[in-house]
Short mmCIF file of C-alpha atoms in Angstrom, two decimals:
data_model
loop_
_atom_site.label_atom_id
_atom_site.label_comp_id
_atom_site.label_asym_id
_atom_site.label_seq_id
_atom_site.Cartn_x
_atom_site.Cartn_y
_atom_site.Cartn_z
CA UNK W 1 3.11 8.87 -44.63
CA UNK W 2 0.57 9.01 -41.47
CA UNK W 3 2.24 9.06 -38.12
CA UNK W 4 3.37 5.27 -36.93
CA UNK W 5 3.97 7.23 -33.53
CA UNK W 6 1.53 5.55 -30.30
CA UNK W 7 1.93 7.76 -27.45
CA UNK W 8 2.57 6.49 -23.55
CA UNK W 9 0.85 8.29 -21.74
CA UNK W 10 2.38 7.14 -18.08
CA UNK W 11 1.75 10.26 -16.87
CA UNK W 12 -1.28 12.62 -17.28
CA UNK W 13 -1.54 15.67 -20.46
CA UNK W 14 -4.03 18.15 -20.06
CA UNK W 15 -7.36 17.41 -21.93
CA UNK W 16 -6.49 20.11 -24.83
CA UNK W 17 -3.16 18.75 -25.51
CA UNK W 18 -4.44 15.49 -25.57
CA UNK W 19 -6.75 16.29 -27.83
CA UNK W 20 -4.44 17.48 -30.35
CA UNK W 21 -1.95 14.96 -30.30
CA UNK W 22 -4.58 12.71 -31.07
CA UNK W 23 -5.24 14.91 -34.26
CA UNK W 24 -1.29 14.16 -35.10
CA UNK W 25 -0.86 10.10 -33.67
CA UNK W 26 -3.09 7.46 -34.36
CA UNK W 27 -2.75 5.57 -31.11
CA UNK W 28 -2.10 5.99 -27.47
CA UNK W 29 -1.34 3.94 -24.95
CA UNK W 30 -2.15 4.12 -21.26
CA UNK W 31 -0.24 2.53 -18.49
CA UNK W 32 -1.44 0.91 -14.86
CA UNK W 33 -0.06 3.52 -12.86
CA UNK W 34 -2.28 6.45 -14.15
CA UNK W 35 -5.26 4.39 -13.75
CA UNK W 36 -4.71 3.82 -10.54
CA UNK W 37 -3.33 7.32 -9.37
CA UNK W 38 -6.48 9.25 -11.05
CA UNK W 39 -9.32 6.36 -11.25
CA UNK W 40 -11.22 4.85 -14.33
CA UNK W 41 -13.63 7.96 -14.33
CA UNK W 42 -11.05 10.46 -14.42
CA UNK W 43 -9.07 8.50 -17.20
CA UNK W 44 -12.45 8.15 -19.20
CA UNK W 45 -13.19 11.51 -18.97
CA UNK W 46 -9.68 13.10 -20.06
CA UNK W 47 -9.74 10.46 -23.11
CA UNK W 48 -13.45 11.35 -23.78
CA UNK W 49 -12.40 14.08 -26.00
CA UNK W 50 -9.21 12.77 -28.01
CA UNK W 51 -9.74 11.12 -31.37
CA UNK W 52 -7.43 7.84 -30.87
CA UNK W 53 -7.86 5.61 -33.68
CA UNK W 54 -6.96 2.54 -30.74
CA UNK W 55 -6.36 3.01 -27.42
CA UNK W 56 -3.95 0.26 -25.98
CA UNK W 57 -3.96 -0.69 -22.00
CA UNK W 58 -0.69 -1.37 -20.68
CA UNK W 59 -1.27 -3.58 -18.09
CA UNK W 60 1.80 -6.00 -18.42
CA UNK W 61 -1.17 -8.70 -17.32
CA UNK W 62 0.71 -11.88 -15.95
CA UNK W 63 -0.94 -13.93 -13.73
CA UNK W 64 -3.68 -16.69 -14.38
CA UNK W 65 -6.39 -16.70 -16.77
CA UNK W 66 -9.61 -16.16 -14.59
CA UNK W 67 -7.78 -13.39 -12.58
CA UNK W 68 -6.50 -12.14 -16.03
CA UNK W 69 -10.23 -11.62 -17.35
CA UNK W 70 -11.57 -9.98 -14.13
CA UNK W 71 -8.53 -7.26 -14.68
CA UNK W 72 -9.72 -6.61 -18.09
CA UNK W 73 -13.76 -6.25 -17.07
CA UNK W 74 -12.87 -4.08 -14.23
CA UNK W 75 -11.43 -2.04 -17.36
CA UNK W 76 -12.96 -2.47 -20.51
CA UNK W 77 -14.29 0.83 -20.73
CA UNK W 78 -11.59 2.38 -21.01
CA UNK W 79 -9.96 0.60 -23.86
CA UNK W 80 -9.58 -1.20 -27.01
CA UNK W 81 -6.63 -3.46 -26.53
CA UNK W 82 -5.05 -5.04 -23.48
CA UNK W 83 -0.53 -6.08 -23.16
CA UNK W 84 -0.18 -9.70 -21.53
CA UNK W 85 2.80 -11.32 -21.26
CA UNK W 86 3.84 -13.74 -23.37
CA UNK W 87 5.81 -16.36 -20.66
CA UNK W 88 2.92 -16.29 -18.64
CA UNK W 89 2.27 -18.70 -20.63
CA UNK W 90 -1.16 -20.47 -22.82
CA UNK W 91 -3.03 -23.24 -21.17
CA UNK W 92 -5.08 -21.50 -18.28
CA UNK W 93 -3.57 -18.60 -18.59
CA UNK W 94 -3.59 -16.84 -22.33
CA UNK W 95 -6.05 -18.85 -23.93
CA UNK W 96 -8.89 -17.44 -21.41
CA UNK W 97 -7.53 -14.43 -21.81
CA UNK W 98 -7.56 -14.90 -25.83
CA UNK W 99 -11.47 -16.28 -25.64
CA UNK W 100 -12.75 -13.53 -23.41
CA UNK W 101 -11.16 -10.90 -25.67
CA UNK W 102 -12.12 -12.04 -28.48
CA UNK W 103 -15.72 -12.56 -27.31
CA UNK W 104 -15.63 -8.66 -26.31
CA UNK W 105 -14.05 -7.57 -29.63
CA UNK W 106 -10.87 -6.40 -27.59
CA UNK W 107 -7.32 -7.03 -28.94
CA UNK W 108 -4.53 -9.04 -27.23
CA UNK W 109 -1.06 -7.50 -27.46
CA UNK W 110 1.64 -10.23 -26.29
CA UNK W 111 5.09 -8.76 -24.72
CA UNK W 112 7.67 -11.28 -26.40
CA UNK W 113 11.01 -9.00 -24.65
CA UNK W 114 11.47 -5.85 -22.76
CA UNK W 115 14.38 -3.27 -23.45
CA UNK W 116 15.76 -3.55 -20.00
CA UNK W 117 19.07 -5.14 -19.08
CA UNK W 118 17.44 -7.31 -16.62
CA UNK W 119 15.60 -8.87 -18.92
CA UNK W 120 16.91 -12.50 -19.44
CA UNK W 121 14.34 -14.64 -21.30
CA UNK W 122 15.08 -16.00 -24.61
CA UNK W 123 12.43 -14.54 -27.74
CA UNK W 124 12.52 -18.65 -28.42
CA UNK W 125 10.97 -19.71 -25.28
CA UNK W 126 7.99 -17.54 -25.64
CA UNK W 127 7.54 -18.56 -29.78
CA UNK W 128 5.26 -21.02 -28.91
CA UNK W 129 2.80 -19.49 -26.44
CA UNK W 130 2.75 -16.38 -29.32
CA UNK W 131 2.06 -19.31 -32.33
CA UNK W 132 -0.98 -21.04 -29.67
CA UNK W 133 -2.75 -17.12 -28.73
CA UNK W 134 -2.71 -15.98 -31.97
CA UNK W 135 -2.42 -12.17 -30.38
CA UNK W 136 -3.25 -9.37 -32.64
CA UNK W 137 -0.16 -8.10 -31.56
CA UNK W 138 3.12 -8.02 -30.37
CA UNK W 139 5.58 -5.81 -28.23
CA UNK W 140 9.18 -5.98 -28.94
CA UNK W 141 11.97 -3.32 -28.14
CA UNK W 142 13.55 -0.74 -30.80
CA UNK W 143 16.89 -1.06 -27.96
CA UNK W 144 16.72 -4.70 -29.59
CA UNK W 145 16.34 -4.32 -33.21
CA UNK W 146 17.09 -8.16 -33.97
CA UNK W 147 14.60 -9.35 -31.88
CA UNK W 148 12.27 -6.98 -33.58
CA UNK W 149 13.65 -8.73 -37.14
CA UNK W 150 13.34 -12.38 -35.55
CA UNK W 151 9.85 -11.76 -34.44
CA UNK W 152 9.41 -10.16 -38.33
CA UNK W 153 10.77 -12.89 -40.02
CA UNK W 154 8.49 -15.58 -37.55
CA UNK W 155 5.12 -13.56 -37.10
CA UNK W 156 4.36 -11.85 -40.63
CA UNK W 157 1.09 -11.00 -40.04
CA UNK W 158 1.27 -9.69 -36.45
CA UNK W 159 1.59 -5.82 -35.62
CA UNK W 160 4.63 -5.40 -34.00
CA UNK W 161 4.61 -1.85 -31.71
CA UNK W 162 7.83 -0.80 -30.05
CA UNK W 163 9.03 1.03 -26.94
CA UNK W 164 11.87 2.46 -26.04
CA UNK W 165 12.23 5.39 -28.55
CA UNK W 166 13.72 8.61 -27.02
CA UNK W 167 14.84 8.35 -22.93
CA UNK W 168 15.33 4.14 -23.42
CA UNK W 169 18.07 5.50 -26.50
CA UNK W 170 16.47 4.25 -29.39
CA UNK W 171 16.46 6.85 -32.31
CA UNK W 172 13.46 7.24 -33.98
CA UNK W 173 12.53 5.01 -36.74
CA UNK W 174 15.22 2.72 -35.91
CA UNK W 175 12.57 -0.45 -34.85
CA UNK W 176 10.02 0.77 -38.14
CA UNK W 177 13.49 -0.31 -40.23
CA UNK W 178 13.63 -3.17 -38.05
CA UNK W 179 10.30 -5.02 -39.05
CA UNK W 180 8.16 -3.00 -36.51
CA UNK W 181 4.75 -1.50 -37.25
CA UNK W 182 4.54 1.44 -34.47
CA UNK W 183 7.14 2.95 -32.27
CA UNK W 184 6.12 3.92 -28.69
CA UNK W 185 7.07 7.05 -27.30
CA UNK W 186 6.30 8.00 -23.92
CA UNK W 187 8.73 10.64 -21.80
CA UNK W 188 10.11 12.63 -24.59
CA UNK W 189 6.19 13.55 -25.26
CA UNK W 190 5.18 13.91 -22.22
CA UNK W 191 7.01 15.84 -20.24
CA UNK W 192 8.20 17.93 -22.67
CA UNK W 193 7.39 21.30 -21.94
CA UNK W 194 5.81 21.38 -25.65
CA UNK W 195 4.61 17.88 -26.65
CA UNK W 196 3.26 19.16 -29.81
CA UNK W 197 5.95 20.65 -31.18
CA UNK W 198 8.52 17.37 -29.73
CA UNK W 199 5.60 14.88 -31.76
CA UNK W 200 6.61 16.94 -34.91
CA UNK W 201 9.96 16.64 -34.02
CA UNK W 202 10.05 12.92 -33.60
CA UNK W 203 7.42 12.56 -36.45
CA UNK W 204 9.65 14.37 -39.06
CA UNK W 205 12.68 12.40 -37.99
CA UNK W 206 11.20 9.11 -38.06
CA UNK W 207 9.81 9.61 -41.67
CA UNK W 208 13.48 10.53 -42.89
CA UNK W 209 15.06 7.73 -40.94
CA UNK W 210 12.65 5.07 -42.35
CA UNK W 211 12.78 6.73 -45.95
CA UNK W 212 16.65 5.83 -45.56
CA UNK W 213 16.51 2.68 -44.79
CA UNK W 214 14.40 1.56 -47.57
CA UNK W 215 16.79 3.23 -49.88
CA UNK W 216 19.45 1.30 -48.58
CA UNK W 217 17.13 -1.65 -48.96
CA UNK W 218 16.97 -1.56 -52.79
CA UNK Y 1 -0.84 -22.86 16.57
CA UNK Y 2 -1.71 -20.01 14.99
CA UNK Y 3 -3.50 -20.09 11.85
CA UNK Y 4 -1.01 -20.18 9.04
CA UNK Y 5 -4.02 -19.24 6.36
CA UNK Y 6 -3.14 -15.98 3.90
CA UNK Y 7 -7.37 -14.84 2.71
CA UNK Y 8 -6.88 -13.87 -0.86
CA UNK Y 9 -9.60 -11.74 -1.56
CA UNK Y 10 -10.08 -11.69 -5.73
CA UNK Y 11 -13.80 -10.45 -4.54
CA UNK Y 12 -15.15 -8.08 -1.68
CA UNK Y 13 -16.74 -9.48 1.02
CA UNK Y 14 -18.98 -7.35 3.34
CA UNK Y 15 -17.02 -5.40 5.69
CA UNK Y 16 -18.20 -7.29 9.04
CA UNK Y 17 -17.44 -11.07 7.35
CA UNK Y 18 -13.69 -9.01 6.94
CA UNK Y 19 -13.95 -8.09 10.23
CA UNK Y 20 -14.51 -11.89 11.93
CA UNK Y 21 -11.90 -13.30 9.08
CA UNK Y 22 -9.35 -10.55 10.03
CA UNK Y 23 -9.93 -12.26 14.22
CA UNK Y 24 -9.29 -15.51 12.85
CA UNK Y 25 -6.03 -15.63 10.27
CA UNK Y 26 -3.30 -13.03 9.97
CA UNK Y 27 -3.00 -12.00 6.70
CA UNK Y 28 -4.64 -10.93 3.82
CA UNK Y 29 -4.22 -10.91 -0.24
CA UNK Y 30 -5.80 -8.12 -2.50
CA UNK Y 31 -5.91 -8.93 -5.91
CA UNK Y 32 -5.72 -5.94 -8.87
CA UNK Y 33 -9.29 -6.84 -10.30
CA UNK Y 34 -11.02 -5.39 -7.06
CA UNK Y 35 -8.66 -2.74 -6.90
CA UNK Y 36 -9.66 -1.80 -10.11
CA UNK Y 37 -13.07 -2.71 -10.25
CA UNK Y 38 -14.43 -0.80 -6.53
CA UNK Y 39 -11.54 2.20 -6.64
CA UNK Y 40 -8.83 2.76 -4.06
CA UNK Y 41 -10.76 4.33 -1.77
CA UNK Y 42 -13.41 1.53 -1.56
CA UNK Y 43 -11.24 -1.02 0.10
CA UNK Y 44 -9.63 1.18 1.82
CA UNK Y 45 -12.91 1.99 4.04
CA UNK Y 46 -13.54 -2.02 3.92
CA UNK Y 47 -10.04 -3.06 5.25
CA UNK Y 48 -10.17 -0.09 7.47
CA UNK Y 49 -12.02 -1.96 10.58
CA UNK Y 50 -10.27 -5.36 9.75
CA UNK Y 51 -7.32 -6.20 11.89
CA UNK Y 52 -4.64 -8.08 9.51
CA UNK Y 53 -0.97 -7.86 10.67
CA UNK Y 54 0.01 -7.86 6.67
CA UNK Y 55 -2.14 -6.52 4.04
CA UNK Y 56 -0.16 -8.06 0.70
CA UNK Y 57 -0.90 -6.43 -2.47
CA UNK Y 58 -1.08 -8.89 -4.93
CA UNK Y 59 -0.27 -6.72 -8.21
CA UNK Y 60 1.57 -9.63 -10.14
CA UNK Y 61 3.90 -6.57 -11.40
CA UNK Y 62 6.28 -7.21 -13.88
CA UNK Y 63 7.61 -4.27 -15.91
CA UNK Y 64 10.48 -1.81 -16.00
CA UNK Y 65 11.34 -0.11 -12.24
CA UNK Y 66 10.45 3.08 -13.15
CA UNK Y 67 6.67 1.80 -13.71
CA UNK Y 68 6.99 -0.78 -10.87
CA UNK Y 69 7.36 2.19 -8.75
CA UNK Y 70 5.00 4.75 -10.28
CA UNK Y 71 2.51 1.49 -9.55
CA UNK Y 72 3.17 1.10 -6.11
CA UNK Y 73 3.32 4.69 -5.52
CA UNK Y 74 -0.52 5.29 -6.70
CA UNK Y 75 -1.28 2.31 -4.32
CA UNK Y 76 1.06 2.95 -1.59
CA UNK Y 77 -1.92 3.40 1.45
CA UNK Y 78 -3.69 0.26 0.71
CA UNK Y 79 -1.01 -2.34 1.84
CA UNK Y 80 2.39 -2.96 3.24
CA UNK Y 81 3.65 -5.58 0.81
CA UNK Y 82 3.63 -6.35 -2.78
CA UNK Y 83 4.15 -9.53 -4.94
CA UNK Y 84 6.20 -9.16 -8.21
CA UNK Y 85 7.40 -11.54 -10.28
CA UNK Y 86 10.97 -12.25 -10.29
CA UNK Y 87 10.98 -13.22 -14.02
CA UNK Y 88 11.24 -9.60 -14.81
CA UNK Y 89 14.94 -9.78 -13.79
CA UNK Y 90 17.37 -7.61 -11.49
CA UNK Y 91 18.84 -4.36 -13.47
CA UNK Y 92 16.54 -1.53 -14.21
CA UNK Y 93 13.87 -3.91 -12.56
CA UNK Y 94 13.71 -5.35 -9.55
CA UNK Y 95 16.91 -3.15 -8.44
CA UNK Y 96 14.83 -0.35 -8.66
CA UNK Y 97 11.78 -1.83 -6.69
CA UNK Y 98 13.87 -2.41 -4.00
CA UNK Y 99 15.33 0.05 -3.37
CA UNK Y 100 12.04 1.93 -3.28
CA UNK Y 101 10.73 -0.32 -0.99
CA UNK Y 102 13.01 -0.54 1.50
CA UNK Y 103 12.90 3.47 1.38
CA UNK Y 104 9.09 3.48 1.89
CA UNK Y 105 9.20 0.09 4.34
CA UNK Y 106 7.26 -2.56 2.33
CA UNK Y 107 7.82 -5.83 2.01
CA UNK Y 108 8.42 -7.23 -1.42
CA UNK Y 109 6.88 -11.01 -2.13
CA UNK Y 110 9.17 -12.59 -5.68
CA UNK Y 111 6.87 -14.53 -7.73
CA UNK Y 112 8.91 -17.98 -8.25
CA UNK Y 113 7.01 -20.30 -9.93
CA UNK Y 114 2.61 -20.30 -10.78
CA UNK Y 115 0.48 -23.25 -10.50
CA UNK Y 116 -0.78 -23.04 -13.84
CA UNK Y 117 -0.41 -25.94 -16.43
CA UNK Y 118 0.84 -23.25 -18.89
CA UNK Y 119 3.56 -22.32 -16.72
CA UNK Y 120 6.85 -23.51 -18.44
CA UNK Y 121 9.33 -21.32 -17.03
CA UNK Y 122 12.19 -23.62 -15.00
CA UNK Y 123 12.55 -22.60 -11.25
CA UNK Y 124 16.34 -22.60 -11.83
CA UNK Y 125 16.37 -19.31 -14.23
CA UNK Y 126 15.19 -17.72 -11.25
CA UNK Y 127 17.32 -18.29 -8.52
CA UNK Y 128 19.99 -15.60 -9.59
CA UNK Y 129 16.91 -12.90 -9.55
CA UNK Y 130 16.16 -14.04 -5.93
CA UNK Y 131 19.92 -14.12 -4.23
CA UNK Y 132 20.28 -10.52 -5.92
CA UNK Y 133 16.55 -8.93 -5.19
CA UNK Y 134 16.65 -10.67 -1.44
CA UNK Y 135 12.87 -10.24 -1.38
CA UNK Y 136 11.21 -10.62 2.23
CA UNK Y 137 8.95 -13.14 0.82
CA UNK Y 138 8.66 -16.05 -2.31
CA UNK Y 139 5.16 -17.20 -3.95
CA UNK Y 140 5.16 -20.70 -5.31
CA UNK Y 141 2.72 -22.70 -5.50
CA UNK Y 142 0.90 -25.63 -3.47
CA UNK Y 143 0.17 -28.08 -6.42
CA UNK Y 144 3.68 -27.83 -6.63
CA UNK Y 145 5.58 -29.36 -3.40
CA UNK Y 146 8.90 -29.97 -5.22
CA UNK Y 147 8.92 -26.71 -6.41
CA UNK Y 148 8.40 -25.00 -2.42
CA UNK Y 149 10.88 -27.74 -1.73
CA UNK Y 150 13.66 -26.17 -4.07
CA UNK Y 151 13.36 -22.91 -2.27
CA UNK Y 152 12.97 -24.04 0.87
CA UNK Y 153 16.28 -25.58 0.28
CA UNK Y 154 18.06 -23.00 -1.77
CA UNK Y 155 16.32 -20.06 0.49
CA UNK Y 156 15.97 -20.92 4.27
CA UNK Y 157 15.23 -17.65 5.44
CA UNK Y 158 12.64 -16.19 3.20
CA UNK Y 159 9.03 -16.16 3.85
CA UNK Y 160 7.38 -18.98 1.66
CA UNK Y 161 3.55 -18.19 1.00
CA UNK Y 162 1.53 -20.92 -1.32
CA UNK Y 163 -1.78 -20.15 -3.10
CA UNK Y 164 -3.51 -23.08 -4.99
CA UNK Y 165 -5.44 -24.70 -1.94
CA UNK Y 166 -9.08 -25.44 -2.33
CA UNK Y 167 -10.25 -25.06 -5.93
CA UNK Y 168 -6.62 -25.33 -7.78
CA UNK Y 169 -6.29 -28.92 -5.45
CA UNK Y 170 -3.52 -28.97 -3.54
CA UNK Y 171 -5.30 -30.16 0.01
CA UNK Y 172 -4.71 -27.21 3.17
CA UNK Y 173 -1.46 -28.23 4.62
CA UNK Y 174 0.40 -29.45 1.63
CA UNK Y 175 2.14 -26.83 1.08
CA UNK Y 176 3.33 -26.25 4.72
CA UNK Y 177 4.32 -29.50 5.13
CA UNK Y 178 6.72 -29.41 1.61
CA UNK Y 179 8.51 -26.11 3.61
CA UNK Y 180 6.11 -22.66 3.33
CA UNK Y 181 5.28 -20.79 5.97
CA UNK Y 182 1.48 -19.84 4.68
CA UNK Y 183 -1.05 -21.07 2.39
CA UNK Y 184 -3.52 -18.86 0.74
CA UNK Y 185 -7.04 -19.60 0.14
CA UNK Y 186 -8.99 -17.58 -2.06
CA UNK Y 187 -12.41 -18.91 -3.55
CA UNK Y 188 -12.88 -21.52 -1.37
CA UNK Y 189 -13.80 -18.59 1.21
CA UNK Y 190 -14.86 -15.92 -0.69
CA UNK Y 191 -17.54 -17.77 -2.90
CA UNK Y 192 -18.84 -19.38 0.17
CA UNK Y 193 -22.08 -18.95 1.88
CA UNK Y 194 -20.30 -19.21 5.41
CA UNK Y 195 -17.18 -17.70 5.27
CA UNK Y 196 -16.35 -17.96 8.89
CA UNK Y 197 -17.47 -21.54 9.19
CA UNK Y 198 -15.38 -22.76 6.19
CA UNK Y 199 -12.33 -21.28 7.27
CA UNK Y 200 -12.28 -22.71 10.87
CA UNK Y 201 -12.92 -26.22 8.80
CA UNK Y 202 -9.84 -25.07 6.61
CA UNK Y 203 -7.78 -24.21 9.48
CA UNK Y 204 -8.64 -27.49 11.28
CA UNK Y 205 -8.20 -29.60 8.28
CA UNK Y 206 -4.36 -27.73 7.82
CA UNK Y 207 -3.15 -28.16 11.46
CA UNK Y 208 -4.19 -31.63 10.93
CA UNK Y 209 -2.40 -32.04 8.03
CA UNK Y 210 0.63 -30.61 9.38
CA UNK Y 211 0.92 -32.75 13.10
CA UNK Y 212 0.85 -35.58 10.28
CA UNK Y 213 3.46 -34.47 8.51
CA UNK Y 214 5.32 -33.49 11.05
CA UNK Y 215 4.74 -36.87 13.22
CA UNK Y 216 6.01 -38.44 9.66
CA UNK Y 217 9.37 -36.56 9.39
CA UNK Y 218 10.64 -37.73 12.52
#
């Protein structure tokens, strides 16, 4: 089974490490705070290198749609997918967002619910802004596994990627069971003294845990 | 009376037009998209010359504290407040913001409510957020006056500041007379040929507005 692992990268990896995780992950994901702290160049130019089959900004966009599609020019460079939040809401807001990524062949990932206990919005309030974008994606948390099956069970044909794998508490494989497509995993990676060997790691216990739960399946 | 305009600047205006806007209101907005677009350093060297008693960043954040933080932390020089939005809830969130910021002395602005038509989000699920964050400041917006009304009510001694003047069309002074304490005008300054000129006619227009209102009330 290839590697459903994306990597957050919310803090910087030296080019050569980078470049082999991206020999052992498909996708990574890059938050605001490192674009900001290092610049677009410097971000560019350590990601020049890897071998990401998608690299996804996190840029939690949530604010209106003009100011949303002036984020994502400043940007598009350095990415192939942009996160929006989903109770931001459509009219002015995700629908620009939605035409101005689609004209530039980018791909909208909607956040439906974080893994935080702050978090106090209901999946159901944002069903209908996620049925009106039609994102490519969606973000759920493996700390929430039956959101992750609601969102299954409502948005079939939607790639569901999920944080909250390792430091959050979520064992690995645990939102894959769940309905999810990719599990996000961020700390454990990288600031492990040996990322390579912790991907393995993670890798190897992910493909047991999900081979388990489809046995229990049938 | 002293100009009650906030000078949201989604686009860079030349450094001496900064200068003369920074003589005539007090504060100014930065948006992300120039942040991101011209580098940190860039508007540093513009707003360096300017003379605004609050530089308010407007990052729209809303994400876990841990990245809230690593955010403000990469953009900590620029400005001495930040918006967030107070959706993203207390614990793990907004708990961990503010603590920061009190540590490092910024201000922190909750977003309550947008002015978008796709907003759906009631100003009630919010109110917990606010008693327990105690922001300095509140955004809502001028094209909604029952909304700055609300939290006038509910929250007499925050800081109220209202974009949507001008081009969203609420009128200047709207939103000052419904209970905020500043409006913010963004395009209606920055995509104009004489930025000095139109906000002087703003300012007039919204102390105008305001004697009315105020002649009205009593």
């Amino acid at each position: 089974m290839d590697s459903r692992i994306i990597i957050a990268l919310d803090q910087l990896v030296d080019q050569n490490t980078l470049i082999t995780l991206s020999q052992l992950v498909p996708k990574v994901k890059i938050g605001l705070p490192i674009i900001l702290q290092y610049g677009k160049d410097e971000i560019k130019r350590v990601l020049s290198r890897a071998n990401f089959s998608e690299i996804i900004l996190d840029l939690k966009l949530a604010d209106i749609g003009s100011t949303m599609v002036n984020v994502i020019k400043a940007v598009s460079d350095l990415g192939d997918s942009v996160i929006a939040h989903a109770f931001i809401g459509y009219e002015n807001a995700l629908d620009e967002l939605k035409k101005y990524a689609n004209e530039k062949n980018k791909k909208i990932y909607l956040l439906a619910a974080m893994s935080h206990p702050g978090w106090f919005l209901d999946i159901e309030l944002i069903y209908n802004v996620i049925e009106r974008t039609q994102p490519f994606g969606l973000v759920a948390p493996a700390t929430r596994p039956s959101v992750i099956r609601k969102l299954r069970n409502s948005f079939p044909n939607n790639v569901i990627i999920s944080p909250g794998i390792g430091y959050q508490g979520a064992l690995p494989g645990t939102a894959i069971c769940s309905g999810a497509d990719y599990e996000i995993v961020g700390r454990s990676i990288y600031l492990s003294k040996e990322p390579i060997a912790m991907i393995e790691k993670i890798n190897e216990e992910m493909v047991k845990r999900i081979e388990q739960c489809k046995a229990s399946e049938t």
